[in-house]
Amino acid sequence: AQSVTQLGSHVSVSEGALVLLRCNYSSSVPPYLFWYVQYPNQGLQLLLKYTSAATLVKGINGFEAEFKKSETSFHLTKPSAHMSDAAEYFCAVSGNTGFQKLVFGTGTRLLVSP
Amino acid sequence: ETGVTQSPTHLIKTRGQQVTLRCSSQSGHNTVSWYQQALGQGPQFIFQYYREEENGRGNFPPRFSGLQFPNYSSELNVNALELDDSALYLCASREGTGGLEGKTQYFGPGTRLLVL
């Protein structure tokens, strides 16, 4: 079984500041890990995914995440926040074998102030 | 723009009624999954269809059912609606039935269902 915990339902940063959104996972098998972004009245858009290749994964819009097995973490970062980054972010996990389904966390709302 | 559309965008039903939600995927996307996203929560997997057959299901009762059609459209049907069924329902589609490490899964904008 898989589960995800996202620490912090809301994160506030200033424009130009570092963005750090936290995700810890639990999985009984080696995981695949994903970050999605959801803008108001839109569906989920894939930012990046870890599928057991490189542990540092680069995604779209300047985001990246690092898979740390020892810490069971997959935190999302961006060096400099932009106003357009304000949205809801979801971390998700799946197993890497058998039937794979996404198990999502509860989400973190990123607020960016000028 | 993901190429995945859903209809209607909003819907209001009363408890006990039945509802059908629709999803139209990109050509070639023969795997479709449905998710329920309650307010303030992450999406929860309902079920997945591949080539018109259900091939995976989450912890949802049988009153949640689906159909997938050869023209890359699909439906989610919910019978005997309950108040807790109020949520945003998302469909997602991708090519093939391989693992999630392969082809990207594209989500639609969702249908917001309110059950009174």
PDB file of N, CA and C in Angstrom, chain B residues 21 28 30 34 81 104:
ATOM      1  N   LEU B  21     -21.618  11.378 -15.728  1.00  0.00           N
ATOM      2  CA  LEU B  21     -20.603  12.370 -16.077  1.00  0.00           C
ATOM      3  C   LEU B  21     -19.829  11.857 -17.286  1.00  0.00           C
ATOM      4  N   GLY B  28      -6.340   8.040 -29.478  1.00  0.00           N
ATOM      5  CA  GLY B  28      -5.224   7.167 -29.133  1.00  0.00           C
ATOM      6  C   GLY B  28      -5.074   6.910 -27.644  1.00  0.00           C
ATOM      7  N   ASN B  30      -6.243   5.141 -24.912  1.00  0.00           N
ATOM      8  CA  ASN B  30      -7.168   4.040 -24.662  1.00  0.00           C
ATOM      9  C   ASN B  30      -7.219   3.609 -23.199  1.00  0.00           C
ATOM     10  N   TRP B  34     -10.739   7.529 -13.515  1.00  0.00           N
ATOM     11  CA  TRP B  34     -11.617   8.509 -12.876  1.00  0.00           C
ATOM     12  C   TRP B  34     -11.197   8.694 -11.424  1.00  0.00           C
ATOM     13  N   LEU B  81     -27.410   8.568  -5.264  1.00  0.00           N
ATOM     14  CA  LEU B  81     -26.493   9.590  -4.781  1.00  0.00           C
ATOM     15  C   LEU B  81     -26.645   9.864  -3.293  1.00  0.00           C
ATOM     16  N   THR B 104       2.559   9.973 -20.303  1.00  0.00           N
ATOM     17  CA  THR B 104       1.965  10.929 -19.357  1.00  0.00           C
ATOM     18  C   THR B 104       0.450  10.788 -19.326  1.00  0.00           C
TER      19      THR B 104
END
